[in-house]
Coordinates of C-alpha atoms and ligand atoms in Angstrom, one line a residue:
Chain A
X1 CA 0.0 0.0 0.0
X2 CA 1.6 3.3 -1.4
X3 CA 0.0 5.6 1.8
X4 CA 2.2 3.2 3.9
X5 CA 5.5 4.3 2.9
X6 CA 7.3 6.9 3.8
X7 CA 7.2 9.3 0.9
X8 CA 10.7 9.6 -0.6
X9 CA 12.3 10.5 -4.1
X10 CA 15.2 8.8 -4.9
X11 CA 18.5 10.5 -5.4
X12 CA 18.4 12.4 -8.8
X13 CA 19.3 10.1 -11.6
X14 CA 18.6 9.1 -14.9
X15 CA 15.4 6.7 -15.2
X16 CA 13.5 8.0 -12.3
X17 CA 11.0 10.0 -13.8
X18 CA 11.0 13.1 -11.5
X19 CA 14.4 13.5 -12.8
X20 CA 13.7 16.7 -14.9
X21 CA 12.6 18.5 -11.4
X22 CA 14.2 19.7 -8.7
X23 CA 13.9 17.5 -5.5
X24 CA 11.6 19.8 -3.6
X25 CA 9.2 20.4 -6.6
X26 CA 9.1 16.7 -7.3
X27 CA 8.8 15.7 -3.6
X28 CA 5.5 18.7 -3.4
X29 CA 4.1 17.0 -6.8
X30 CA 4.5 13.6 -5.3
X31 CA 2.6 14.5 -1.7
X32 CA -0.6 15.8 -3.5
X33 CA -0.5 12.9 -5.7
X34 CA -1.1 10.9 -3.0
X35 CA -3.3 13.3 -1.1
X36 CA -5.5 13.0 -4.3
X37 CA -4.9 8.9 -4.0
X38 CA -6.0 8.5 -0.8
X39 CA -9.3 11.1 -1.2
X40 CA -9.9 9.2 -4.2
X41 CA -9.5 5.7 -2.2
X42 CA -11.5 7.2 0.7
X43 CA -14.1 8.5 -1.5
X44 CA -14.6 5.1 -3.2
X45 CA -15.3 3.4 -0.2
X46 CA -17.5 6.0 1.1
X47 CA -19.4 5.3 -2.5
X48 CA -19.5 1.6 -1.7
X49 CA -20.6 2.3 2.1
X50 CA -18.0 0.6 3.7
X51 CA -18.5 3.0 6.2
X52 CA -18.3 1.8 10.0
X53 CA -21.1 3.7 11.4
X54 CA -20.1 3.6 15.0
X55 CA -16.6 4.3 14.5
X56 CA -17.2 7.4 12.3
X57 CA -19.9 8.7 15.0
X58 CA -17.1 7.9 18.0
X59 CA -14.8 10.6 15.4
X60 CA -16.8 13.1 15.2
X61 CA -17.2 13.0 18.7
X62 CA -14.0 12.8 19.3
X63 CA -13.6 16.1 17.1
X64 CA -16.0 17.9 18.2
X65 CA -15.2 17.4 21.8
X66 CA -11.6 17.9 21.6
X67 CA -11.9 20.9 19.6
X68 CA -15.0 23.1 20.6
X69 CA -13.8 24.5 23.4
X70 CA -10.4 26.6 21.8
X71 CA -12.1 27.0 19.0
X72 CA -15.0 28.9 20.5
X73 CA -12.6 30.4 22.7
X74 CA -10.0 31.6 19.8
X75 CA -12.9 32.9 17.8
X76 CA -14.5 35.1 21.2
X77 CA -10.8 36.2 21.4
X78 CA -10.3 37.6 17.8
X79 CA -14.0 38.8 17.4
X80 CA -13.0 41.0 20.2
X81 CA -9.6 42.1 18.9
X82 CA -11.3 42.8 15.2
X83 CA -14.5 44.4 16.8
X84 CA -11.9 46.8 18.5
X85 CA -10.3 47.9 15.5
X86 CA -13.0 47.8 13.4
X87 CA -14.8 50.3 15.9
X88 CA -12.2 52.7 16.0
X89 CA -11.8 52.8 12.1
X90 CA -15.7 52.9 11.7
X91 CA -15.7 55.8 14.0
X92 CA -12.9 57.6 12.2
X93 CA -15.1 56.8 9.1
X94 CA -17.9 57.7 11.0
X95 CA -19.7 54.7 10.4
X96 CA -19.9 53.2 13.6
X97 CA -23.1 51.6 13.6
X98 CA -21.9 49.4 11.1
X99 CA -19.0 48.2 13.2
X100 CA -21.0 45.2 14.4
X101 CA -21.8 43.8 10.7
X102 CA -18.3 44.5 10.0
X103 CA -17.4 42.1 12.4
X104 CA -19.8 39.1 11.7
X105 CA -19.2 39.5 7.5
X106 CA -15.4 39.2 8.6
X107 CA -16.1 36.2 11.0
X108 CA -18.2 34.3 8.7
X109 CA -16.5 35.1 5.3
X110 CA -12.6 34.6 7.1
X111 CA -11.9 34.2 10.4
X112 CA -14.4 31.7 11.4
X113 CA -13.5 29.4 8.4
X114 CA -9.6 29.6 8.9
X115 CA -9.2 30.0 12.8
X116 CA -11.3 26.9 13.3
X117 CA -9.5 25.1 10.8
X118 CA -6.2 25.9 12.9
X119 CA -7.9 25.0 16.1
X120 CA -9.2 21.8 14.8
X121 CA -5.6 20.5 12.9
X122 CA -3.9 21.2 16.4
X123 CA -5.9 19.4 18.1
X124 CA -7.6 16.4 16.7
X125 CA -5.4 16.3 13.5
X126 CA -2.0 16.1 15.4
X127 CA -4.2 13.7 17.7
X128 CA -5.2 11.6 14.8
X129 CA -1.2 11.8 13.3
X130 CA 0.4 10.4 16.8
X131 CA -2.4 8.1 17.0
X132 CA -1.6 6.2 13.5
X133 CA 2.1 7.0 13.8
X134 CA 2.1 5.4 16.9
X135 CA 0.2 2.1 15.5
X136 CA 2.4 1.8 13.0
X137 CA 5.4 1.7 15.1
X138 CA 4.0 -1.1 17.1
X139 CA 3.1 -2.6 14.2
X140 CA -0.7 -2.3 14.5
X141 CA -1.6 -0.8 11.1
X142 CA 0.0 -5.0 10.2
X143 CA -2.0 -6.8 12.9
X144 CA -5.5 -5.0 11.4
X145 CA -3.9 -6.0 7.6
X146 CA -3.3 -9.3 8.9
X147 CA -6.7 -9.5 10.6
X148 CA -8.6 -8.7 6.9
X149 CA -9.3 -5.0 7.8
X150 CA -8.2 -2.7 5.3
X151 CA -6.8 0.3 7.5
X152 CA -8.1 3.1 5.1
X153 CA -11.4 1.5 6.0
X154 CA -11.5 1.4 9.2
X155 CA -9.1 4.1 10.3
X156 CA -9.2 7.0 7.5
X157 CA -12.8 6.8 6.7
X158 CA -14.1 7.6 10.1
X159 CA -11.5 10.2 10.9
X160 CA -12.4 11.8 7.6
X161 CA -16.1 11.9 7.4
X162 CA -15.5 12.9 11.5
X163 CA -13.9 15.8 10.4
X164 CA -15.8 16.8 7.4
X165 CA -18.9 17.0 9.4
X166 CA -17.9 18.6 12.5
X167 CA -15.7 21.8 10.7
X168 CA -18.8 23.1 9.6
X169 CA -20.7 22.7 12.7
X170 CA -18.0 24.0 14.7
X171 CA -17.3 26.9 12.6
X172 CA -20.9 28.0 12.7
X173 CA -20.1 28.1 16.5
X174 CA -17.3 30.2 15.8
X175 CA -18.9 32.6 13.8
X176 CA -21.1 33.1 16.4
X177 CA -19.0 33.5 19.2
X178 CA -16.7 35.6 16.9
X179 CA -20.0 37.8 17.0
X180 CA -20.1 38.2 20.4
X181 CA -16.8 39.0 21.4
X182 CA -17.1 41.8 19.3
X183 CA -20.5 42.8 21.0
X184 CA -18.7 42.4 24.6
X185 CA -15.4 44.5 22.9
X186 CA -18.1 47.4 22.0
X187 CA -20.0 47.1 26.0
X188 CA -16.2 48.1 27.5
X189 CA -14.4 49.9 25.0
X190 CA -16.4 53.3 24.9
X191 CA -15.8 53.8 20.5
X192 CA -18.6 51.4 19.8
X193 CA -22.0 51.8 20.1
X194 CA -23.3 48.8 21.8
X195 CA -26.8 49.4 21.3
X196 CA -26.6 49.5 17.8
X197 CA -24.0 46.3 17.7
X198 CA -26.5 43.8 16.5
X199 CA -29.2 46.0 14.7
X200 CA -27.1 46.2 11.4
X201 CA -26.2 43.1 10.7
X202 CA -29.9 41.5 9.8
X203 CA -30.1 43.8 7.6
X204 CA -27.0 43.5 5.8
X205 CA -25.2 40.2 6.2
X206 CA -26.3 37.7 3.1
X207 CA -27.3 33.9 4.1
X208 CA -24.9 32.8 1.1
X209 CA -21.8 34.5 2.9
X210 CA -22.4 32.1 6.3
X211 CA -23.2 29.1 3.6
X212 CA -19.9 29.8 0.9
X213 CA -17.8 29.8 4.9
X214 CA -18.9 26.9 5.5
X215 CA -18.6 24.8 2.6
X216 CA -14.7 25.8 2.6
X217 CA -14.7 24.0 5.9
X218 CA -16.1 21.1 4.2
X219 CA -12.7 21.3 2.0
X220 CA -10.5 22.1 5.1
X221 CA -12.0 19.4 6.7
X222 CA -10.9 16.9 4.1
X223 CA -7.4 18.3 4.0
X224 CA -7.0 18.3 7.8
X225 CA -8.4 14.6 8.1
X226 CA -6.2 13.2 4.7
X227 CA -3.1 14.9 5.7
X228 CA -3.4 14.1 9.8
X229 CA -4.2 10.3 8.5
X230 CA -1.4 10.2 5.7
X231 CA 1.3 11.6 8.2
X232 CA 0.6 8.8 10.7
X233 CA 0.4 6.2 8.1
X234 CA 3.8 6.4 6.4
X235 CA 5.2 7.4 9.6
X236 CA 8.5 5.5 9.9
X237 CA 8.6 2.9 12.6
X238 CA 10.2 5.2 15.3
X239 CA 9.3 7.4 18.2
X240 CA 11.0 10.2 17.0
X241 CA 9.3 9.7 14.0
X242 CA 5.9 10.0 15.5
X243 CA 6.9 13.1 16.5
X244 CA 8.0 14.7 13.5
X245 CA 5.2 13.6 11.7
X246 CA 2.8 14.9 14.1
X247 CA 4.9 18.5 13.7
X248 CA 4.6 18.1 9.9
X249 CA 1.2 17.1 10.0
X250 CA -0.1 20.6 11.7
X251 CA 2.2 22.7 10.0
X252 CA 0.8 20.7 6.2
X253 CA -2.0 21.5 7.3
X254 CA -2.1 25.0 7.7
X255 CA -0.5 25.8 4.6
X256 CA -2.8 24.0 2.6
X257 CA -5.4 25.7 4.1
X258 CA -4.5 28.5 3.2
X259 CA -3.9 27.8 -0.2
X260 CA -7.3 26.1 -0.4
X261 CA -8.9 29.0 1.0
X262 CA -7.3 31.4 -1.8
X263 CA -8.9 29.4 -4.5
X264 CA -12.0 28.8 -2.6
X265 CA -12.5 32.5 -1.6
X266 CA -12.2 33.8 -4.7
X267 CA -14.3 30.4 -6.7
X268 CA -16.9 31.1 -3.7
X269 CA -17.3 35.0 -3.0
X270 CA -17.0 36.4 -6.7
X271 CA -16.9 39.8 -6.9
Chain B
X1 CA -9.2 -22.8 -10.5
X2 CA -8.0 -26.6 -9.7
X3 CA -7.2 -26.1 -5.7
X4 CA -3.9 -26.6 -5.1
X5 CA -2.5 -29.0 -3.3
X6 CA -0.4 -26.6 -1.6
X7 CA -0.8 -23.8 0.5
X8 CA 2.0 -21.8 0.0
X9 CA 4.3 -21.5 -2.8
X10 CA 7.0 -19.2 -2.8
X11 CA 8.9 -18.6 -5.8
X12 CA 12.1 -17.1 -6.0
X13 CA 11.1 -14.5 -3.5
X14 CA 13.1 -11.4 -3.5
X15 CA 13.3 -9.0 -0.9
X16 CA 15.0 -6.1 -0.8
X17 CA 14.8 -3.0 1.4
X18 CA 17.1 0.4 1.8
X19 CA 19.7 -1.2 -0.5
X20 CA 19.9 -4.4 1.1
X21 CA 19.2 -7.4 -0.2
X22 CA 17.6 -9.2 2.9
X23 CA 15.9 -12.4 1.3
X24 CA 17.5 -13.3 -2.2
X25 CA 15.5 -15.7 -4.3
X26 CA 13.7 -18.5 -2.2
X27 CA 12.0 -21.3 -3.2
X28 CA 9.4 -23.4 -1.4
X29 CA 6.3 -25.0 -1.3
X30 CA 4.1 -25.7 2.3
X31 CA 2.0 -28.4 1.6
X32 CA -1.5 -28.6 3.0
X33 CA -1.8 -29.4 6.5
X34 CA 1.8 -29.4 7.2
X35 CA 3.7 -27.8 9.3
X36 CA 7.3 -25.4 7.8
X37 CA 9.2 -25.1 10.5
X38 CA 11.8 -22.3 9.9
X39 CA 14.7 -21.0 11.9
X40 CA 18.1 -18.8 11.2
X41 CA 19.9 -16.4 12.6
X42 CA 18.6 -13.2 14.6
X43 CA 18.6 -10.8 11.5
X44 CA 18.4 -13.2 8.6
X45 CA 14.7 -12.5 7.7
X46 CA 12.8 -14.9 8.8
X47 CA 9.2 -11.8 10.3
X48 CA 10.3 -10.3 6.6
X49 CA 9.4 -13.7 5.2
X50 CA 6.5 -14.5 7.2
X51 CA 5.3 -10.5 6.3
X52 CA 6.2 -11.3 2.4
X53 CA 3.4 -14.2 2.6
X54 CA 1.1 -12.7 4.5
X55 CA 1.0 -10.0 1.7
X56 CA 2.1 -7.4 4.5
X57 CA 5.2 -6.4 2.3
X58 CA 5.7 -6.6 -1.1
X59 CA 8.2 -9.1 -2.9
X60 CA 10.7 -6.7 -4.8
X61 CA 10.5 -9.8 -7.3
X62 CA 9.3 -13.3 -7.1
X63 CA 5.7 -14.5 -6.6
X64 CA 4.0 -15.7 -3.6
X65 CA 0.7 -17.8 -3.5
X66 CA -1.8 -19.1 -1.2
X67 CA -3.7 -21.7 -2.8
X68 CA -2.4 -21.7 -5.6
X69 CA -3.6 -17.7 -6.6
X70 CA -0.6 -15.2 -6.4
X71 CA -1.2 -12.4 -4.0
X72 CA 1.3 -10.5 -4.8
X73 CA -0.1 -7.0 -6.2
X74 CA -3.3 -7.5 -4.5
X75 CA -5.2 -4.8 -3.1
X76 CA -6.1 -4.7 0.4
X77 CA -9.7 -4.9 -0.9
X78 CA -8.4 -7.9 -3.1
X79 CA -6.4 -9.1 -0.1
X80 CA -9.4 -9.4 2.8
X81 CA -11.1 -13.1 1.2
X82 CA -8.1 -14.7 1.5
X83 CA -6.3 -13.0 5.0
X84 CA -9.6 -14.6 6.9
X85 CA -8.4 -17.6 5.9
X86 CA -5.1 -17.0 7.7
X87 CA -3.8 -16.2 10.7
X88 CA -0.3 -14.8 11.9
X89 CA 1.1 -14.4 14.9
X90 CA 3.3 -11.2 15.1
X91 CA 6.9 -11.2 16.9
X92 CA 6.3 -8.5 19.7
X93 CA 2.1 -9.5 19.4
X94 CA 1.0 -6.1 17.7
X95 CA -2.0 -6.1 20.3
X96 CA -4.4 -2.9 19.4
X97 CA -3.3 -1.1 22.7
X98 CA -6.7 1.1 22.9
X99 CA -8.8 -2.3 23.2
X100 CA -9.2 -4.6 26.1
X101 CA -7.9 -8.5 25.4
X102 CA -11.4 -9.2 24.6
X103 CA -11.7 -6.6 22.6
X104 CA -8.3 -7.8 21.2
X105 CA -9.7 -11.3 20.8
X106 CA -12.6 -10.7 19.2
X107 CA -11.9 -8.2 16.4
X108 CA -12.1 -10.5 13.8
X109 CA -15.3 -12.0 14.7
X110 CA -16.6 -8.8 15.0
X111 CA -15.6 -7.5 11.6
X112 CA -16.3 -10.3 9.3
X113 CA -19.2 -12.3 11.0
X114 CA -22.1 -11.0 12.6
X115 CA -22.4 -13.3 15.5
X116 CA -24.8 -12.6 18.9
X117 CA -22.6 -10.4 21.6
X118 CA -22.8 -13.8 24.3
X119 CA -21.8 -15.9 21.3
X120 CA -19.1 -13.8 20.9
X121 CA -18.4 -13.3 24.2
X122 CA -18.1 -17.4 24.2
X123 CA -15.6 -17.8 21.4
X124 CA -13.8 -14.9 22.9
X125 CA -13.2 -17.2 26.7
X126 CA -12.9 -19.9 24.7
X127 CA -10.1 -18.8 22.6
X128 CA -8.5 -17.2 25.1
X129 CA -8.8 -20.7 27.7
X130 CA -6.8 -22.4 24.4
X131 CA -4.1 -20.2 24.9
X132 CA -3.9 -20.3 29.1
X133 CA -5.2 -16.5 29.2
X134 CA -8.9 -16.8 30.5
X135 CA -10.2 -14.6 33.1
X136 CA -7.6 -11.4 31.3
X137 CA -10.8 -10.3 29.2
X138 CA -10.8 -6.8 30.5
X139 CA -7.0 -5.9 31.0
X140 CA -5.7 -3.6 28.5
X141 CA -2.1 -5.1 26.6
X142 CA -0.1 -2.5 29.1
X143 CA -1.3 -4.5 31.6
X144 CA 0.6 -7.7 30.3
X145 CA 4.0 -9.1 30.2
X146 CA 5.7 -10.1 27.0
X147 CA 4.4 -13.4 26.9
X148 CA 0.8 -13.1 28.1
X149 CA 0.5 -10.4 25.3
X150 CA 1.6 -13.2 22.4
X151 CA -0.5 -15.6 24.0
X152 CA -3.4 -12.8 23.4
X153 CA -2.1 -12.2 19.8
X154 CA -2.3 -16.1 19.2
X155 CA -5.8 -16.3 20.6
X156 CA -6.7 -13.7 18.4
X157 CA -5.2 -14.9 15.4
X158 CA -7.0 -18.4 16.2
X159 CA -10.3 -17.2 16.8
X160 CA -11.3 -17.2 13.2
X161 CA -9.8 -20.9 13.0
X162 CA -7.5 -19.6 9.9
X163 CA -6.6 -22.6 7.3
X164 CA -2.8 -21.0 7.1
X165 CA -1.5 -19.9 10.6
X166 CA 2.4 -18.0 10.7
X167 CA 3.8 -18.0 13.8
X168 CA 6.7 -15.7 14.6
X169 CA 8.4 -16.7 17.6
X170 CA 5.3 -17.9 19.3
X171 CA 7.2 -19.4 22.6
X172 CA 9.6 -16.9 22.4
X173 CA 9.4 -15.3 26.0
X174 CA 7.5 -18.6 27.8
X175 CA 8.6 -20.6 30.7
X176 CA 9.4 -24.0 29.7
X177 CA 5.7 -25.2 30.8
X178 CA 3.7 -22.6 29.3
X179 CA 5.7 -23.0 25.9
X180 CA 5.3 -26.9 26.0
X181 CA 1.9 -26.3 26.1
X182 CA 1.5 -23.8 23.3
X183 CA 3.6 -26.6 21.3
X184 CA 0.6 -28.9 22.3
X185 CA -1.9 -26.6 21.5
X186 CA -0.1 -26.1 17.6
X187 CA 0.0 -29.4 17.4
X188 CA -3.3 -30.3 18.2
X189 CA -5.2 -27.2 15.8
X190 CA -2.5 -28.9 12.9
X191 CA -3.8 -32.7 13.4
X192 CA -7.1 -31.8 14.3
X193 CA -8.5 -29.1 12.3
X194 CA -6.4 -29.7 9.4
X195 CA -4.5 -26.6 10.2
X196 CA -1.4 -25.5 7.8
X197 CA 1.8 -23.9 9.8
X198 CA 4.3 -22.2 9.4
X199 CA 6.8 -21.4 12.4
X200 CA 9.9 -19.4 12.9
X201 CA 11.5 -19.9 15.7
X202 CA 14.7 -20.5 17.5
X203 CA 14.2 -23.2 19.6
X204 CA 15.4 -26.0 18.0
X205 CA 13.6 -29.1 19.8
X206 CA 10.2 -27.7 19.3
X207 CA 10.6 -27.1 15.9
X208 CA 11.7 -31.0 15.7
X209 CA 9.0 -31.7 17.6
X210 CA 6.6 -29.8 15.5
X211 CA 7.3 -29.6 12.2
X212 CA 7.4 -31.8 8.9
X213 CA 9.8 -30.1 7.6
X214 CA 12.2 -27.6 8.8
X215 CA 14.2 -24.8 6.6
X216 CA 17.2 -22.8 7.6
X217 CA 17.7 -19.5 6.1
X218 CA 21.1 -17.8 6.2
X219 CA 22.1 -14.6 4.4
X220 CA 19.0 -14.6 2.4
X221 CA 19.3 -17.8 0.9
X222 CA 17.5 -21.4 2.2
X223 CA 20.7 -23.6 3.5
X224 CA 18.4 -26.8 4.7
X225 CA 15.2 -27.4 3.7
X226 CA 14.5 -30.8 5.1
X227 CA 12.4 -33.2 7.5
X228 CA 13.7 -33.0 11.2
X229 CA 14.9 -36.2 11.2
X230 CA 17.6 -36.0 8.7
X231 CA 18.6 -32.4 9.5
X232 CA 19.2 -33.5 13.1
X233 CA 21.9 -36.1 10.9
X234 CA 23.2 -33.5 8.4
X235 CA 26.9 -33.1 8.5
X236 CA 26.3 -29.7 6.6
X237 CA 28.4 -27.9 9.1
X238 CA 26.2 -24.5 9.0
X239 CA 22.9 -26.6 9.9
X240 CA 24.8 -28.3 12.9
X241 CA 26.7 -25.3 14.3
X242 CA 23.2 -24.0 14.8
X243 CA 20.9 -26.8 15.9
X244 CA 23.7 -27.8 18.0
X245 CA 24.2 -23.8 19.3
X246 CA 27.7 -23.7 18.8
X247 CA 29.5 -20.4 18.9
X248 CA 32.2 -21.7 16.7
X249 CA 31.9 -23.2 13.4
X250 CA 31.5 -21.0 9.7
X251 CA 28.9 -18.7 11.6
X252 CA 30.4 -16.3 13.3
X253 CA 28.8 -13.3 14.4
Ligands
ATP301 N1 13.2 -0.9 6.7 C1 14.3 -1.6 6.7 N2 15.5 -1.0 6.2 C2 16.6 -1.7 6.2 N3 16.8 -2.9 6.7 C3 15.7 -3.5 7.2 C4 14.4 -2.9 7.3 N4 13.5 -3.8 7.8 C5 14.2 -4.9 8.1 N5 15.5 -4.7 7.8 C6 16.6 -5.7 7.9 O1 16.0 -7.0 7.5 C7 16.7 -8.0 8.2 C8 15.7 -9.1 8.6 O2 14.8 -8.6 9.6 P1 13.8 -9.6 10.3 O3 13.0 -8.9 11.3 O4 13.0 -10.3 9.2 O5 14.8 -10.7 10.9 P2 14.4 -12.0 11.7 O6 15.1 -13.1 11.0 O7 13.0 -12.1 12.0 O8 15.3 -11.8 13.1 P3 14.9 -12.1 14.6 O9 15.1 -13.6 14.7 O10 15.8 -11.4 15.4 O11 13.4 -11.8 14.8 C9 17.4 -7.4 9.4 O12 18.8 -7.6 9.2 C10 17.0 -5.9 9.4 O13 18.2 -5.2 9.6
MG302 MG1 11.8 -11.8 13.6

C-alpha cells in the first residue's frame, strides 16, 4: 500500500522519472499525488458504504469534543480584537453603527472558516497523526492488515467523514462566538456603540456568505483529516518519527489551508 | 481454478529494502496441512518472510501464493477473502493497545461475521482458555508481560480458525511449561483441524518436535530445507553449528 510508505524521491538520476525537477518540486508533486490517491480511495469506499457507522460517530465525537472549546474560545478572542479595531476605524469613518456587521461578515467570510481550521488541525489532527504513527510503530496498522481489515477503511474513513462533518458545525459556533466578542469588545471599550452592535447586521449580512464559509470548511475538513491520516500512516517505525510527523502534520495543514482558502474564496465569494 | 495441493508456494522470492538485499530468491512449497518449520539467525529475515506471505510487504521480485492464486499486487480490498483464511502471529504480538484482550480477541469475529454479543463473548473465553489466558478479558495489553501479550495475539489470530497460521516466535518469552503447552496446542489445531503452519523460531527441539519439515535461512538464501529427522543427521556444518548452538563453526557473528 503506497499511503504506507514513507514518501521519498530517490536521489536524482537518470530513469527515475522526476528527474527533470528539482527535488523539492518533485517531492511537493508527489505529496498531493497521493493526497489526491488516498481522497480518491477514501471517497470510493464511502461510494460503496463501507463506512463503520459507530466508529465514524465515535470521530466526530472525538472532534468535536476535543476541539470546541479553543475554538469557541480563539474565535471570542479575535472577534474581540477585530471588533476593537473595526470600531475605532468605523468611528474615524464615521460609520460606527456598522462596526457590528463588519465584524460578523469578517467572522463568517474569514476568520471563522480559517481559525477553526487551525484550532481543529492542532488538536484532533495532530491527535489523529500520533495516533496512527504510533500504531504503525507497534506494528498495529499489520495486525488490522493481517486480521482482513483494510486500515483506510477502518481508520481514514471515520476520521475523515469525523472531520468533514464537524468543521462546519464548529465553525458556525465560531462565527457566532466571533460575534459576540465583538459585542462584549463594544459594551467596554467606549468607540462602539453597543446598542446598535447587532441592529445592522440583519439587515446587511447575506445567508450565502455564512453558507460559501462553511462549505470551505467542508474542503478544510478533508485536508486536515487526509493529511493528519497520511502523516501517521507512512510514519517510519520510530518514536521520534511520531513526533516529527505529528509536527509536519499541523504545520501541512495550515499551509494548505490557506492555499485552499485562496482558491476557494475567490471560486466562492465572486466579486 | 484446480485447488492446489499446496498452501504456499513461494517462488524465487526477493526481498529487498534500503539497498539491502535481505531475502534473495527463495523457493518453497508448504504443503496442505503441514507444518514449515523455519529458523536462522537473529537478523536473517525470517518476520520479513512471514510478512512477504502474509501480503504485509511486497516481494521486490518473485511470486507468492496461497492456494495456488498469487497475491502479490493485490489490493487490500483484493487481499481481505483470502487473510480470513489466515492467521499470523506477530513477533512482539502487535496487540491494538486502545482495546481490552477481549476486545483484542474478538476483532475479527466482529468485523467479518455477525455473530450474537454472548456468542461472541463465548468464542472470545474460549479462545482465550486455548491459549492459558482466561479470566484477562478486561486488562488492557499494558497491563501484560511479553508473553501473556503473544498468548493474546495467538488467541486472536485463532479465533477465526485460519486454514494458514504464521507463527513468529510464538514461545519466544515462555517458561518452559507454558511453551510446551503452546507446542501442544499447535500441534493439536494442525492434526485436528487440518491446520497448515508455518513457524519461525529458534528453539530448535520444538521445531523438531513440530514440524514436517524444517528450513534454515542464512544470508538470504534457504541452506536446509529438510524433514527433522535428517537435519538432526546432516553433517552440513552451517545446519549443525546452529541446531547444536555452537558459537564456533562457519557462523560467526
Ligand atoms: N526498513 C528496513 N530497512 C533496512 N533494513 C531492514 C528494514 N527492515 C528490516 N531490515 C533488515 O532486515 C533483516 C531481517 O529482519 P527480520 O526482522 O526479518 O529478521 P528476523 O530473522 O525475524 O530476526 P529475529 O530472529 O531477530 O526476529 C534485518 O537484518 C534488518 O536489519
Ligand atoms: Mg523476527
Amino acid at each position: 500500500m503506497i499511503v504506507l510508505e514513507p514518501l521519498e524521491i530517490p536521489k536524482d538520476q537518470p530513469g527515475n522519472p522526476w528527474f527533470p525537477l528539482p527535488r523539492g518540486a518533485a517531492l511537493f508533486l508527489a505529496y498531493l499525488g497521493r493526497l489526491v490517491y488516498l481522497h480518491g480511495y477514501v471517497l470510493s469506499l464511502i461510494a460503496r458504504r463501507r463506512v463503520d457507522l459507530r466508529l465514524s460517530v465515535f470521530q466526530m465525537a472525538t472532534v468535536g469534543v476535543a476541539s470546541l472549546p479553543i475554538a469557541t474560545i480563539t474565535a471570542l478572542l479575535s472577534g474581540m480584537v477585530i471588533g476593537y479595531h473595526f470600531a475605532v476605524q468605523a468611528g474615524q469613518l464615521g460609520v460606527s453603527a456598522y462596526a457590528g456587521w463588519l465584524v460578523a461578515e469578517t467572522m463568517s467570510r474569514e476568520l471563522g472558516p480559517v481559525l477553526v481550521a487551525f484550532v481543529v488541525a492542532a488538536r484532533a489532527g495532530s491527535a489523529m497523526t500520533a495516533e496512527l504513527g504510533t500504531m504503525k510503530a507497534t506494528e498495529q496498522i499489520d495486525a488490522l492488515r493481517a486480521l482482513a481489515t483494510d486500515p483506510i477503511e477502518y481508520l481514514v474513513v471515520p476520521r475523515y467523514l469525523g472531520a468533514v462533518l464537524m468543521l462546519p458545525l464548529l465553525t458556525f459556533v465560531g462565527d457566532f462566538a466571533g460575534v459576540l466578542g465583538g459585542y462584549v469588545m463594544s459594551v467596554i471599550a467606549p468607540q462602539i456603540n453597543a446598542r446598535v452592535y447587532f441592529t445592522a447586521i440583519p439587515a446587511n449580512l447575506e445567508a450565502w456568505t455564512i453558507i460559501a464559509g462553511l462549505l470551505k470548511t467542508l474542503v478544510f475538513g478533508m485536508v486536515i483529516s487526509l493529511v493528519a491520516c497520511h502523516e501517521g500512516l507512512s510514519c517510519r517505525p520510530a518514536s521520534e518519527e511520531v513526533g516529527r510527523a505529528t509536527t509536519r502534520a499541523v504545520v501541512y495543514c495550515i499551509m494548505l489551508i490557506y492555499a485552499a482558502d485562496v482558491a476557494l474564496t475567490a471560486i466562492l465569494y465572486p466579486g | 481454478m484446480e485447488p492446489s495441493e499446496f498452501a504456499v508456494q513461494v517462488r524465487d522470492l526477493v526481498y529487498r529494502v534500503g539497498g539491502r538485499t535481505i531475502l534473495d530468491g527463495l523457493t518453497f512449497n508448504v504443503g496442505r496441512n503441514s507444518c514449515l518449520g523455519v529458523m536462522g539467525m537473529s537478523g536473517t529475515g525470517k518476520s520479513t518472510l512471514l510478512k512477504n506471505i502474509m501480503g504485509l510487504l511486497r516481494p521486490t521480485s518473485g511470486d507468492v501464493l496461497i492456494n495456488g492464486q498469487s497475491i502479490v499486487g493485490l489490493s487490500e480490498q483484493e487481499m481481505a477473502p483470502i487473510r480470513r483464511k489466515m492467521g499470523m502471529c506477530f513477533q512482539y504480538a502487535a496487540l491494538f493497545d486502545s482495546m481490552t484482550v477481549a476486545e483484542n480477541v474478538a476483532f475479527g469475529l466482529r468485523r467479518h461475521q455477525r455473530l450474537p454479543e454472548d456468542e461472541i463473548r463465548r468464542r472470545v473465553s474460549e479462545s482465550l482458555g486455548r491459549v492459558g489466558m482466561e479470566g484477562t478479558e478486561a486488562l488492557y495489553p499494558a497491563e501484560l508481560s511479553g508473553g501473556m501479550r503473544k498468548r493474546v495475539g495467538i488467541a486472536r489470530a485463532l479465533i477465526l480458525e485460519p486454514e494458514l497460521m504464521l507463527y513468529d516466535e510464538p514461545s519466544a518469552g515462555l517458561d518452559p511449561i507454558t511453551a510446551a503447552r503452546l507446542d501442544g496446542l499447535i500441534a493439536s489445531l494442525d492434526r485436528e483441524r487440518g491446520m497448515t503452519s508455518i513457524i519461525v523460531t529458534h528453539e530448535v527441539e520444538e521445531l523438531f518436535a513440530l514440524c514436517d519439515m524444517v528450513m534454515m535461512i542464512h544470508e538470504g538464501k534457504i541452506v536446509a530445507l529438510d524433514t527433522p529427522q535428517a537435519l538432526r543427521e546432516t553433517s552440513d556444518p552451517l545446519v549443525r553449528q546452529f541446531v547444536e548452538g555452537r558459537a564456533d563453526g562457519p557462523i560467526t557473528v
